[in-house]
XYZ file of C-alpha atoms in Angstrom:
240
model
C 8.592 69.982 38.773
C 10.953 72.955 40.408
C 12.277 75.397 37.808
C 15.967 74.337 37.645
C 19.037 76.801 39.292
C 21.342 78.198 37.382
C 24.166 75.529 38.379
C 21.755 72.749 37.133
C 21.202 74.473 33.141
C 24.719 74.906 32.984
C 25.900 71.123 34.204
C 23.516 69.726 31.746
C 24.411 70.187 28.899
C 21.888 69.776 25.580
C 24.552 68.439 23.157
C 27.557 66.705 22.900
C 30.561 68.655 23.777
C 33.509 67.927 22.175
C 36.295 67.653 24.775
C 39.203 70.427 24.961
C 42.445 69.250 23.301
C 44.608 68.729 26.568
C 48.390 67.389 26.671
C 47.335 66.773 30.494
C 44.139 65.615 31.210
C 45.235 65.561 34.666
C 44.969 69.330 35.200
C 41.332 69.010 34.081
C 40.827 66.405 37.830
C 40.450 68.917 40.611
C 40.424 66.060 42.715
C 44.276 64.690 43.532
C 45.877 61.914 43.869
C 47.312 61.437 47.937
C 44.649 64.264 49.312
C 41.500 63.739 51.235
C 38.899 62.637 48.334
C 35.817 64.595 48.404
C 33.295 63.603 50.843
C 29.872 62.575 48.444
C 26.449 61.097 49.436
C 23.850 60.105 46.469
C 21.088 58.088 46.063
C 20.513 54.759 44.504
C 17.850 54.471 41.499
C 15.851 52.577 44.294
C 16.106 55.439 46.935
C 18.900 54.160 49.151
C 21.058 56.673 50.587
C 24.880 56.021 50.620
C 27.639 57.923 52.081
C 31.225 57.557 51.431
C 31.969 58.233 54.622
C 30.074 54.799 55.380
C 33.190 53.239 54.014
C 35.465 54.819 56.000
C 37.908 52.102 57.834
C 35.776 49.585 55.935
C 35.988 49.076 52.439
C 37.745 50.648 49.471
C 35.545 52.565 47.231
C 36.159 52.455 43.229
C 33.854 54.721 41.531
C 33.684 54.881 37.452
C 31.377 57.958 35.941
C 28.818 57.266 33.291
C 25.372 57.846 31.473
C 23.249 56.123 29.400
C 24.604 57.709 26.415
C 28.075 56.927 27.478
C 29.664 54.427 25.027
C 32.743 54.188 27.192
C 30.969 53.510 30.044
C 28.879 51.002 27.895
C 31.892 49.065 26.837
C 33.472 48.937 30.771
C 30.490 47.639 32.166
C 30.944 44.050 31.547
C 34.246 44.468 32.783
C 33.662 45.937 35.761
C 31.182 43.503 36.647
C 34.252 40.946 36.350
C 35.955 43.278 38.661
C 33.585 43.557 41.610
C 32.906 39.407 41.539
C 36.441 38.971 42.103
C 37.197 41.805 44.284
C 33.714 41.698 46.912
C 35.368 39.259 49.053
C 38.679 41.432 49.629
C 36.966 44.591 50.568
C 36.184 46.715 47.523
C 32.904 48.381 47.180
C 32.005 49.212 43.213
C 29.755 52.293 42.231
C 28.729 53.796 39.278
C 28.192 57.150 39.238
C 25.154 58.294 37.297
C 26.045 62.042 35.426
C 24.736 64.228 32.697
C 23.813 62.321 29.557
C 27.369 62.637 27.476
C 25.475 62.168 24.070
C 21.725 63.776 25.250
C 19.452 63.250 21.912
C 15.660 62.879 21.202
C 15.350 59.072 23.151
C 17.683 60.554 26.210
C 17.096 64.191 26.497
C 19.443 66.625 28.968
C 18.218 66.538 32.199
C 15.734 68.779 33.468
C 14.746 67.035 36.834
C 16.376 64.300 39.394
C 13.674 62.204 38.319
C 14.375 62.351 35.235
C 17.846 61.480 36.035
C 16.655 58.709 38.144
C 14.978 57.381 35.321
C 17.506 56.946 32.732
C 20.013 55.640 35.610
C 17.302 52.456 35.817
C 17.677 52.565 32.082
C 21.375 52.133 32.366
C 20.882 49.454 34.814
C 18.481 47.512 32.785
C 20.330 47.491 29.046
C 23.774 47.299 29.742
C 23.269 45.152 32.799
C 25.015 46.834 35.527
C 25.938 44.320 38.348
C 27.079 46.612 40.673
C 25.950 49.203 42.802
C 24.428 52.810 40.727
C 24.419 56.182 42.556
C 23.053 58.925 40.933
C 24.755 62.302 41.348
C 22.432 65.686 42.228
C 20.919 67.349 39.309
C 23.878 69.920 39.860
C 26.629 67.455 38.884
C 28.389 68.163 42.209
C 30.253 64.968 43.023
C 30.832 65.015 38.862
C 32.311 68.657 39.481
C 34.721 67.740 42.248
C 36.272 64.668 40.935
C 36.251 66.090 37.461
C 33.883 66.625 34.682
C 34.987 63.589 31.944
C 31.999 61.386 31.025
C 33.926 57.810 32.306
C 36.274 58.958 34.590
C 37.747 56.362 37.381
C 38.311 57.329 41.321
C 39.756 54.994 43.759
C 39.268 55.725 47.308
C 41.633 53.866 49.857
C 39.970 52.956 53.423
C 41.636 55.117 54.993
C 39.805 58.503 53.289
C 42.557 59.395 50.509
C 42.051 59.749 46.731
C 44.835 56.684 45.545
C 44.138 56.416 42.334
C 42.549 58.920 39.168
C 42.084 58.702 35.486
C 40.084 60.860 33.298
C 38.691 57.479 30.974
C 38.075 54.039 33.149
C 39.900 51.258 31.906
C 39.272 47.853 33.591
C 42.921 46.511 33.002
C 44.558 49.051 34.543
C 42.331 48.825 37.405
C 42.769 45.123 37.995
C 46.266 45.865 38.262
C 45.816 48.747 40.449
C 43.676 46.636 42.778
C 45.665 43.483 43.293
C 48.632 45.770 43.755
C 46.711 47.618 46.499
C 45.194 44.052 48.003
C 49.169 42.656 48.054
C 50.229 45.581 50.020
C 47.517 44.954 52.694
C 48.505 41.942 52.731
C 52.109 42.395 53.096
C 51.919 45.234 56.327
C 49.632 42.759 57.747
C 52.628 40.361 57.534
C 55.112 43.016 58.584
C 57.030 43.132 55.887
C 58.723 46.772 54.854
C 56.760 48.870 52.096
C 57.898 51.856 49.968
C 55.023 54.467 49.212
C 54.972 54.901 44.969
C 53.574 57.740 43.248
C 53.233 57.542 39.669
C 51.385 59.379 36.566
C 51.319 58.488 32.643
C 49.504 59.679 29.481
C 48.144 57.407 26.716
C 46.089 56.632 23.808
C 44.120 53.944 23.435
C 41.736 52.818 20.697
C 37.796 53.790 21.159
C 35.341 51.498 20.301
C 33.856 51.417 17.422
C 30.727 49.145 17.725
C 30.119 50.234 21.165
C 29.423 53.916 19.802
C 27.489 52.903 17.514
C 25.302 50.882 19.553
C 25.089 53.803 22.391
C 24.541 56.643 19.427
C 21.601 54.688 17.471
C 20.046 54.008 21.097
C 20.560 57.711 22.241
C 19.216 58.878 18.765
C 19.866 60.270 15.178
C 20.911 63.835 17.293
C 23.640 61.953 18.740
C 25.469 61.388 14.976
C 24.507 64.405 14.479
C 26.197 66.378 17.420
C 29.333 64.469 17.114
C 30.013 64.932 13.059
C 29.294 68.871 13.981
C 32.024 68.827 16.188
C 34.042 66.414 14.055
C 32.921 67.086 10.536
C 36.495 64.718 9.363
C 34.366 61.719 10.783
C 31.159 62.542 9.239
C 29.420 58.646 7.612
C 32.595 57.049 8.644
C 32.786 57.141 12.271
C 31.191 55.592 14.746
């Protein structure tokens, strides 16, 4: 196994790190909204090679971050399985982009090699029973880096090569919307009809799942409890 850069130790972190209190989590997504997204190839768990350039005047790309320590991934899953069924046939392609473990413990350790990584993106696959396509990001977190560094962030990419839609936690009702919006203006330049070009941003709440956390924490490990009390001692034996 090759000693691991200085890029890679720093990317991977060995314990939960308690997110920055932001008003604007947008500032923290160096990837915007209307610009050219960030060109990205990655392998499946299997060894297949994708581009997003290969998508290019083809298909819509929506790509949703996550580990198998990710509770919030863990919870969209299902969801976005929904998604890509009913979406497939009306050209959107659905990844899942495998990143650093976001609660690494004693069963799923911090990456130290791609294999490693590869590994625990199978795992991912097998116990939450991901239906749609898995890409696994470099051991460096690069395509993590340039979108931006939240552990189930969502990217849309339009056809056409632009960024069209961000947010820093995926969640699968706002993207249906998103999606049959974007579908029914397809739909209507193909009919010739006149469109307006929106631009919109918002910042919410919304409740976190309790079970789901505990589910992903006990399978991560007793470290994972750990890690998140020390950086939220309130929550310590009463949540997750």
């Amino acid at each position: 196994m090759a000693p691991m850069n200085e890029q890679e130790r720093a990317y991977n972190l060995t314990e939960f790190a308690a997110g920055a209190s932001v008003t604007n989590p947008g500032e923290t997504l160096p990837a915007q909204v209307g610009a050219a997204a960030p060109e990205f190839e990655a392998k499946t768990p299997d060894g297949k090679l994708v581009r997003l350039s290969d998508f290019r005047g083809r298909s819509h790309v929506v790509m949703m971050t996550g580990a198998v320590t990710s509770p919030m991934c863990a919870f969209e899953v299902p969801e976005f399985n929904r998604l890509q069924t009913d979406f497939a046939s009306q050209g959107v392609a659905f990844f899942l982009l495998y990143t650093r473990e976001s609660h690494p413990a004693e069963n799923y350790r911090a990456h130290m090699s791609f294999e490693q990584k590869l590994s625990y993106a199978r795992e991912l696959q097998r116990l939450e029973d991901v239906r749609f396509a898995v890409i696994v990001d470099h051991l460096d977190g690069r395509i993590h880096r340039a979108y931006g560094v939240w552990p189930n962030a969502l990217f849309v990419i339009h056809k056409d090569g632009r960024l069209v839609f961000r947010s820093n936690m995926a969640n699968h009702r706002e993207l249906r919307q998103f999606l049959e919006d974007m579908v029914a203006a397809e739909q209507a330049v193909a009919a010739g009809r006149v469109l307006h070009l929106q631009y919109s941003e918002r910042v919410i709440a919304h409740e976190a799942d309790q079970a789901t956390h505990r589910r992903v924490y006990e399978r991560a490990g007793a470290q994972a409890f750990e890690d998140y009390w020390a950086k939220r001692p309130q929550q310590r034996n009463r949540w997750p």
